[in-house]
Amino acid sequence: MELSRRNFLAAMGLGTATVMAGCATTSGSGAPAADASGPAQGDITFLCALFEGATGKETLEGNLLKQFKKKYPDVNVTVDYTDYGSLNEKITTGLASGLMPDVVTLGVGWIPAFAYKNAIAPLPDELATRYTYEERVLEPSRYDGKLYALPMVLDTRIAAYRKDFFEEAGIKDTPKDWAELREMAKELTVRDAGGRVERVGFDPFSIDLRQCWETLLFGNSGQLFSPDGREVLFDGPEGVAALQLFLDMIKDGSADFALKTEVGQPTSLQQGTSAIMMTNNSLYVQLQQQSPELIDKIGTFVMGNTAPAMLQGGTMISQSASSKNPAAARALVEFLGSPDAVLVASEQRGSVPAISDLIDSDYVKGNPMVAFAVENLDKAWSEGGTPAWMEIREKIKPTLETAVVGQQTAEQAIAQLAGIADDAIARL
């Protein structure tokens, strides 16, 4: 008899605890458009997860918001800085308390969840045509046919490799599929006299495990959810195989979960402890700051199995549905979504500008990894796709890790994750 996912979880003794993803009354229709026809004036708050640290604060408050103030002298903006680890909780708290910020930054995949909960307001669709966007970039800004955000910056997940290590091993081309990746990774793995691994062939673990697995899923012709966001699709053979690849490479020693590096620290590629790694296009800025001598030794490629695919993350700007000064909030959304602000934000973080009109800018031309990402946007895929995403999202990494550390098989971990996702979607 075939076990249902719910019965499987019970048999394994695994719970389906959920992550709080919002306390507002849910609706499938989204909030009505806010009346932003009046003058832009009044006090507004901006919950911001984009301009990090002292440099980011100076970029936003010392540059961009000063320009905004000149244009809208009657609007006062108070910035609440946060990071993506705390952003969902802060928005959730705002919804529950009735003190939702007027303007918020949101990640790719987040729009369906917060539009469904009436947390953010639809924007005029003409804003989507004011500037030029790749459709793959603009699509995550929509829900139920309506525009809810303007995309600002993109952060793609790509593969980077050490050209010098490839040359030493006599490898001339980057892998075209997972079979080639596995063979190359074995050749590139280096052990000491005692057999201890000194350099792995492949490091998939120094980026977020959720994002890495999704990249492989898309590159294996898999999908996360059905177009309507109501059916789990990642639990097919494509998703299981994407996770199994990690386990197989750990088993043969060409990958090592313990070798992962922390964000901001020199990567395994920089340290010479990996030959290939999954990374973010912002690696170029990190190389400039930490390892300029390696810039010419590092190349990039798009990972794939049945087809090349890169994950497209990023940051979007949205307006609260409950803003008491909607005209002021709309003005800030439009300002931060404009080319000048997008370019400044991209330069500050080493990100890809979301507006296609900026691809010929000196910034894009001068950053090889950003330029590479722009050239390959036709291979980009976004996470999310269901109003239950914020609840599911937080469970993906810890569930996948149970397989990576040997507590479950790939099939069991994916089945557990699918059960969590099914339950979250059923509660919509």
Coordinates of C-alpha atoms in Angstrom, one line a residue:
M1 CA 0.0 0.0 0.0
E2 CA 1.4 3.4 -0.9
L3 CA 1.9 5.7 2.1
S4 CA 0.5 9.2 1.9
R5 CA 2.9 12.0 2.7
R6 CA 1.1 12.7 6.0
N7 CA 1.3 9.0 7.0
F8 CA 5.0 8.9 6.0
L9 CA 5.7 11.8 8.3
A10 CA 3.9 10.2 11.1
A11 CA 5.7 6.9 10.6
M12 CA 9.1 8.8 10.6
G13 CA 8.1 10.7 13.8
L14 CA 8.5 14.0 12.0
G15 CA 6.4 17.0 12.7
T16 CA 5.0 19.6 10.4
A17 CA 5.5 22.7 12.5
T18 CA 5.0 25.8 10.6
V19 CA 6.7 29.2 10.5
M20 CA 4.6 32.2 11.3
A21 CA 4.2 34.0 7.9
G22 CA 1.6 36.6 8.7
C23 CA -1.5 37.1 10.9
A24 CA -3.7 39.2 8.7
T25 CA -6.9 37.9 7.3
T26 CA -6.1 36.0 4.2
S27 CA -7.8 36.5 0.8
G28 CA -7.3 35.2 -2.7
S29 CA -8.1 38.6 -4.2
G30 CA -5.3 40.8 -2.8
A31 CA -5.8 44.4 -1.5
P32 CA -7.6 47.0 -3.4
A33 CA -5.4 49.6 -5.1
A34 CA -4.5 52.4 -2.7
D35 CA -5.6 55.9 -3.6
A36 CA -2.3 57.6 -4.4
S37 CA -3.8 60.5 -6.3
G38 CA -3.3 63.2 -3.7
P39 CA -0.2 65.2 -3.0
A40 CA 2.9 63.3 -1.8
Q41 CA 3.2 64.5 1.8
G42 CA 3.5 63.2 5.4
D43 CA 5.6 60.8 7.4
I44 CA 6.3 57.3 6.0
T45 CA 8.5 54.4 7.2
F46 CA 10.7 52.3 5.0
L47 CA 11.6 48.8 6.1
C48 CA 14.8 48.2 4.2
A49 CA 16.9 45.0 3.8
L50 CA 18.9 46.3 0.9
F51 CA 21.4 48.9 2.0
E52 CA 23.5 47.1 4.5
G53 CA 26.1 48.5 6.9
A54 CA 27.5 51.9 7.2
T55 CA 28.3 52.1 3.5
G56 CA 24.7 51.2 2.6
K57 CA 23.3 53.7 5.1
E58 CA 25.4 56.4 3.6
T59 CA 24.3 55.4 0.1
L60 CA 20.6 55.4 1.0
E61 CA 20.3 58.3 3.4
G62 CA 23.3 60.4 2.3
N63 CA 22.6 60.1 -1.3
L64 CA 19.3 58.7 -2.5
L65 CA 16.9 60.0 0.1
K66 CA 18.5 63.4 -0.1
Q67 CA 17.6 63.4 -3.8
F68 CA 14.1 62.1 -3.0
K69 CA 13.6 64.9 -0.4
K70 CA 14.5 67.6 -3.0
K71 CA 11.8 66.2 -5.3
Y72 CA 9.3 65.6 -2.5
P73 CA 10.0 68.2 0.3
D74 CA 6.8 67.4 2.2
V75 CA 7.6 63.7 2.7
N76 CA 9.7 62.6 5.7
V77 CA 11.1 59.1 5.5
T78 CA 12.2 57.1 8.5
V79 CA 14.3 54.0 7.6
D80 CA 14.1 50.8 9.6
Y81 CA 17.2 48.7 8.6
T82 CA 17.0 45.0 8.8
D83 CA 18.4 41.9 7.0
Y84 CA 16.7 39.1 5.1
G85 CA 16.9 36.8 8.2
S86 CA 14.6 39.2 10.1
L87 CA 12.6 40.8 7.3
N88 CA 9.7 38.3 7.3
E89 CA 9.3 38.5 11.1
K90 CA 9.3 42.3 11.0
I91 CA 6.6 42.4 8.3
T92 CA 4.6 39.7 10.2
T93 CA 4.8 41.7 13.4
G94 CA 3.7 44.9 11.5
L95 CA 0.7 43.0 10.2
A96 CA -0.3 41.6 13.5
S97 CA 0.1 45.0 15.3
G98 CA -1.5 47.1 12.6
L99 CA 1.8 49.1 12.2
M100 CA 2.8 47.8 8.8
P101 CA 5.7 50.0 7.3
D102 CA 4.6 52.2 4.4
V103 CA 7.2 50.9 2.0
V104 CA 9.0 47.5 2.2
T105 CA 11.7 45.6 0.4
L106 CA 10.8 42.1 -0.5
G107 CA 12.6 39.1 -1.9
V108 CA 11.9 37.3 -5.1
G109 CA 9.2 34.8 -4.4
W110 CA 7.7 36.8 -1.6
I111 CA 5.0 38.8 -3.6
P112 CA 2.3 36.0 -3.8
A113 CA 2.5 35.5 0.0
F114 CA 2.1 39.1 1.0
A115 CA -0.3 40.1 -1.8
Y116 CA -2.6 37.2 -0.7
K117 CA -2.5 38.4 2.8
N118 CA -3.4 42.0 1.7
A119 CA -0.2 43.3 3.2
I120 CA 0.9 45.1 0.0
A121 CA -1.0 47.2 -2.5
P122 CA -1.3 46.7 -6.2
L123 CA 0.6 49.2 -8.3
P124 CA -0.5 50.8 -11.6
D125 CA 0.4 48.4 -14.4
E126 CA 1.9 51.3 -16.4
L127 CA 4.8 51.3 -14.0
A128 CA 5.8 47.9 -15.6
T129 CA 6.2 49.6 -18.9
R130 CA 7.9 52.8 -17.8
Y131 CA 11.3 51.1 -18.0
T132 CA 12.4 48.0 -19.9
Y133 CA 12.5 44.7 -18.0
E134 CA 13.2 41.2 -19.0
E135 CA 9.9 39.3 -18.5
R136 CA 11.7 36.8 -16.3
V137 CA 12.7 39.6 -14.0
L138 CA 9.3 41.3 -13.9
E139 CA 7.2 38.1 -13.5
P140 CA 8.0 37.7 -9.7
S141 CA 6.6 41.2 -9.1
R142 CA 3.1 40.0 -10.1
Y143 CA 0.4 38.1 -8.4
D144 CA -3.0 37.1 -9.8
G145 CA -2.4 39.3 -12.8
K146 CA -1.6 42.5 -10.9
L147 CA 1.7 44.3 -10.3
Y148 CA 2.7 44.5 -6.7
A149 CA 6.4 45.6 -6.8
L150 CA 9.1 47.1 -8.8
P151 CA 12.2 45.0 -9.2
M152 CA 15.4 46.8 -8.1
V153 CA 18.4 44.4 -8.0
L154 CA 19.0 40.8 -8.9
D155 CA 21.4 38.3 -7.3
T156 CA 22.0 35.2 -9.4
R157 CA 23.5 31.9 -8.4
I158 CA 26.1 30.7 -10.8
A159 CA 29.1 28.4 -10.8
A160 CA 32.7 29.8 -10.5
Y161 CA 35.9 27.8 -11.0
R162 CA 39.6 28.2 -10.7
K163 CA 41.1 28.3 -14.1
D164 CA 44.6 27.4 -12.8
F165 CA 43.3 24.2 -11.1
F166 CA 41.5 23.2 -14.4
E167 CA 44.8 23.8 -16.3
E168 CA 46.8 21.8 -13.8
A169 CA 44.4 18.9 -14.3
G170 CA 44.3 19.2 -18.1
I171 CA 40.6 20.1 -18.1
K172 CA 39.8 22.5 -21.0
D173 CA 36.0 22.9 -20.7
T174 CA 33.4 23.5 -18.0
P175 CA 31.0 20.6 -17.3
K176 CA 28.0 20.4 -19.6
D177 CA 25.9 18.1 -17.3
W178 CA 26.1 16.4 -13.9
A179 CA 27.9 13.4 -15.2
E180 CA 30.8 15.6 -16.4
L181 CA 30.7 17.6 -13.2
R182 CA 31.1 14.5 -11.1
E183 CA 34.1 13.3 -13.2
M184 CA 35.8 16.7 -13.2
A185 CA 35.2 17.1 -9.4
K186 CA 36.9 13.8 -8.8
E187 CA 39.9 14.8 -10.9
L188 CA 40.1 18.1 -9.2
T189 CA 40.0 16.8 -5.7
V190 CA 43.3 16.8 -3.9
R191 CA 44.3 14.6 -0.9
D192 CA 47.4 14.6 1.2
A193 CA 49.6 11.6 1.8
G194 CA 47.3 10.3 4.4
G195 CA 44.3 10.5 2.2
R196 CA 42.7 13.5 3.8
V197 CA 41.0 15.9 1.4
E198 CA 42.8 19.2 1.1
R199 CA 40.8 20.5 -1.9
V200 CA 37.3 19.4 -3.0
G201 CA 36.4 19.4 -6.6
F202 CA 33.0 21.0 -6.0
D203 CA 31.7 23.2 -3.2
P204 CA 27.9 23.5 -3.4
F205 CA 27.5 24.3 0.3
S206 CA 29.0 27.9 0.6
I207 CA 25.7 29.4 -0.7
D208 CA 22.3 28.8 1.0
L209 CA 21.4 25.1 0.6
R210 CA 17.9 26.0 -0.4
Q211 CA 19.1 28.2 -3.3
C212 CA 21.7 25.7 -4.4
W213 CA 19.2 22.8 -4.5
E214 CA 16.7 25.0 -6.4
T215 CA 19.4 25.9 -9.0
L216 CA 20.0 22.2 -9.6
L217 CA 16.3 21.4 -9.6
F218 CA 15.7 24.0 -12.4
G219 CA 18.8 22.7 -14.3
N220 CA 17.3 19.3 -14.2
S221 CA 14.0 20.5 -15.8
G222 CA 12.2 20.5 -12.5
Q223 CA 9.8 23.0 -11.0
L224 CA 8.8 24.0 -7.5
F225 CA 5.0 24.4 -7.9
S226 CA 2.2 24.4 -10.5
P227 CA 1.4 27.7 -12.2
D228 CA -1.4 28.4 -9.8
G229 CA 0.8 27.7 -6.8
R230 CA -1.5 25.0 -5.4
E231 CA 0.4 21.8 -6.3
V232 CA 3.9 20.7 -5.3
L233 CA 6.0 19.6 -8.2
F234 CA 9.5 19.4 -6.7
D235 CA 8.9 16.0 -5.3
G236 CA 9.3 14.2 -8.6
P237 CA 12.5 12.5 -9.8
E238 CA 14.0 15.9 -10.8
G239 CA 14.0 17.2 -7.2
V240 CA 15.2 13.9 -5.7
A241 CA 18.1 13.7 -8.1
A242 CA 19.1 17.3 -7.4
L243 CA 19.5 16.4 -3.7
Q244 CA 21.0 13.0 -4.4
L245 CA 23.8 14.7 -6.3
F246 CA 25.0 16.3 -3.1
L247 CA 25.0 13.0 -1.3
D248 CA 26.8 11.2 -4.1
M249 CA 29.6 13.8 -4.2
I250 CA 30.0 13.7 -0.4
K251 CA 30.3 10.0 -0.6
D252 CA 33.1 10.0 -3.2
G253 CA 34.9 12.8 -1.4
S254 CA 34.6 15.4 -4.2
A255 CA 32.4 17.6 -1.9
D256 CA 32.4 18.2 1.8
F257 CA 29.6 19.8 3.8
A258 CA 32.1 20.8 6.5
L259 CA 34.1 22.9 4.1
K260 CA 31.4 25.5 3.6
T261 CA 32.4 29.1 4.3
E262 CA 30.5 31.9 5.9
V263 CA 29.1 34.9 4.0
G264 CA 31.7 37.7 3.8
Q265 CA 34.6 35.4 4.6
P266 CA 37.1 34.4 1.9
T267 CA 35.4 31.6 -0.1
S268 CA 36.7 28.1 -0.5
L269 CA 37.6 29.1 -4.1
Q270 CA 39.7 32.0 -2.7
Q271 CA 41.3 29.8 -0.1
G272 CA 42.1 27.1 -2.7
T273 CA 40.1 24.5 -0.8
S274 CA 37.7 24.0 -3.8
A275 CA 38.1 24.0 -7.5
I276 CA 34.4 24.7 -8.4
M277 CA 31.8 26.4 -6.2
M278 CA 28.3 27.6 -6.4
T279 CA 28.3 31.4 -5.7
N280 CA 26.6 34.7 -6.2
N281 CA 27.5 37.3 -8.9
S282 CA 28.6 39.6 -6.0
L283 CA 31.7 37.4 -5.7
Y284 CA 33.5 39.8 -8.0
V285 CA 33.3 42.6 -5.5
Q286 CA 34.6 40.2 -2.8
L287 CA 37.5 39.3 -5.0
Q288 CA 38.3 43.0 -5.6
Q289 CA 38.4 43.6 -1.9
Q290 CA 40.0 40.4 -0.6
S291 CA 41.8 38.6 -3.4
P292 CA 42.5 40.9 -6.4
E293 CA 45.4 38.6 -7.5
L294 CA 42.8 35.9 -8.2
I295 CA 40.5 37.8 -10.4
D296 CA 42.0 36.6 -13.7
K297 CA 42.2 33.1 -12.4
I298 CA 38.4 32.7 -11.8
G299 CA 35.9 31.9 -14.5
T300 CA 32.1 31.4 -14.4
F301 CA 29.6 29.1 -16.0
V302 CA 25.9 28.3 -15.7
M303 CA 25.2 25.0 -14.0
G304 CA 22.9 22.5 -15.6
N305 CA 22.0 18.9 -16.3
T306 CA 19.3 18.7 -18.9
A307 CA 19.6 22.4 -19.5
P308 CA 21.7 25.3 -18.0
A309 CA 19.8 27.2 -15.3
M310 CA 20.7 29.9 -12.8
L311 CA 18.6 30.9 -9.8
Q312 CA 17.5 34.5 -9.9
G313 CA 17.0 36.1 -6.5
G314 CA 16.9 39.8 -5.7
T315 CA 15.1 42.6 -4.0
M316 CA 11.9 44.4 -4.9
I317 CA 10.2 47.5 -3.6
S318 CA 6.5 47.4 -2.5
Q319 CA 3.9 49.7 -1.0
S320 CA 1.9 48.8 2.1
A321 CA -1.8 48.3 1.6
S322 CA -2.4 50.1 4.9
S323 CA -0.3 53.2 4.4
K324 CA -1.9 56.3 5.8
N325 CA 0.0 58.4 3.3
P326 CA -0.3 56.3 0.1
A327 CA 0.8 59.1 -2.3
A328 CA 4.0 59.5 -0.3
A329 CA 4.6 55.8 -0.2
R330 CA 3.9 55.4 -3.9
A331 CA 6.4 58.3 -4.6
L332 CA 9.1 56.5 -2.7
V333 CA 8.4 53.2 -4.5
E334 CA 8.6 54.8 -7.9
F335 CA 11.8 56.7 -6.9
L336 CA 13.6 53.7 -5.6
G337 CA 12.5 51.7 -8.7
S338 CA 13.9 54.3 -11.1
P339 CA 17.1 53.7 -13.1
D340 CA 19.2 56.1 -11.1
A341 CA 18.4 54.5 -7.8
V342 CA 18.6 51.0 -9.1
L343 CA 22.1 51.6 -10.5
V344 CA 23.3 53.1 -7.2
A345 CA 21.9 50.1 -5.3
S346 CA 23.5 47.7 -7.7
E347 CA 26.9 49.3 -7.5
Q348 CA 26.7 49.3 -3.7
R349 CA 26.2 45.5 -3.5
G350 CA 27.7 44.2 -6.7
S351 CA 24.3 43.2 -7.9
V352 CA 22.6 42.9 -11.3
P353 CA 20.4 45.9 -12.1
A354 CA 16.9 44.8 -12.7
I355 CA 16.2 47.4 -15.4
S356 CA 17.4 46.2 -18.8
D357 CA 18.1 49.8 -19.9
L358 CA 21.1 49.7 -17.5
I359 CA 22.9 46.8 -19.2
D360 CA 25.1 49.2 -21.2
S361 CA 26.1 51.2 -18.1
D362 CA 29.8 51.4 -17.3
Y363 CA 29.1 49.5 -14.0
V364 CA 27.7 46.4 -15.8
K365 CA 30.5 46.5 -18.4
G366 CA 33.1 46.9 -15.6
N367 CA 31.9 43.9 -13.5
P368 CA 32.5 40.6 -15.4
M369 CA 30.2 38.5 -13.1
V370 CA 27.4 41.0 -13.4
A371 CA 27.8 41.2 -17.1
F372 CA 27.8 37.3 -17.2
A373 CA 24.6 37.2 -15.3
V374 CA 23.0 39.8 -17.6
E375 CA 24.1 37.7 -20.7
N376 CA 22.4 34.6 -19.2
L377 CA 19.1 36.0 -17.9
D378 CA 17.3 33.9 -20.5
K379 CA 18.4 30.9 -18.3
A380 CA 17.2 32.5 -15.0
W381 CA 14.5 31.0 -12.8
S382 CA 12.9 32.4 -9.7
E383 CA 11.9 30.6 -6.4
G384 CA 8.5 30.9 -4.9
G385 CA 5.3 30.7 -6.9
T386 CA 2.7 30.0 -4.1
P387 CA 1.0 32.2 -1.5
A388 CA 2.3 29.7 1.1
W389 CA 5.9 30.3 0.1
M390 CA 7.0 32.2 3.3
E391 CA 5.9 29.2 5.4
I392 CA 7.5 26.6 3.1
R393 CA 10.7 28.6 2.5
E394 CA 11.9 28.5 6.1
K395 CA 11.7 24.7 6.1
I396 CA 13.6 23.9 3.0
K397 CA 17.1 24.2 4.2
P398 CA 16.8 22.3 7.5
T399 CA 14.9 19.5 5.8
L400 CA 17.4 19.1 3.0
E401 CA 20.2 19.1 5.6
T402 CA 18.8 16.0 7.2
A403 CA 19.8 14.2 4.0
V404 CA 23.1 15.9 3.6
V405 CA 24.2 14.9 7.1
G406 CA 22.9 11.3 6.6
Q407 CA 19.8 11.3 8.8
Q408 CA 17.5 10.6 5.9
T409 CA 17.7 9.5 2.3
A410 CA 17.2 12.0 -0.5
E411 CA 13.8 10.4 -1.2
Q412 CA 12.7 10.7 2.5
A413 CA 13.8 14.3 2.8
I414 CA 12.0 15.4 -0.3
A415 CA 8.9 13.5 0.7
Q416 CA 9.0 15.2 4.1
L417 CA 9.4 18.6 2.5
A418 CA 6.6 17.9 0.1
G419 CA 4.4 17.1 3.0
I420 CA 5.2 20.3 4.8
A421 CA 4.4 22.2 1.5
D422 CA 1.2 20.4 1.0
D423 CA 0.0 21.2 4.5
A424 CA 0.9 24.9 4.1
I425 CA -0.9 25.1 0.8
A426 CA -4.0 23.3 2.2
R427 CA -4.2 26.0 5.0
L428 CA -4.5 28.9 2.5

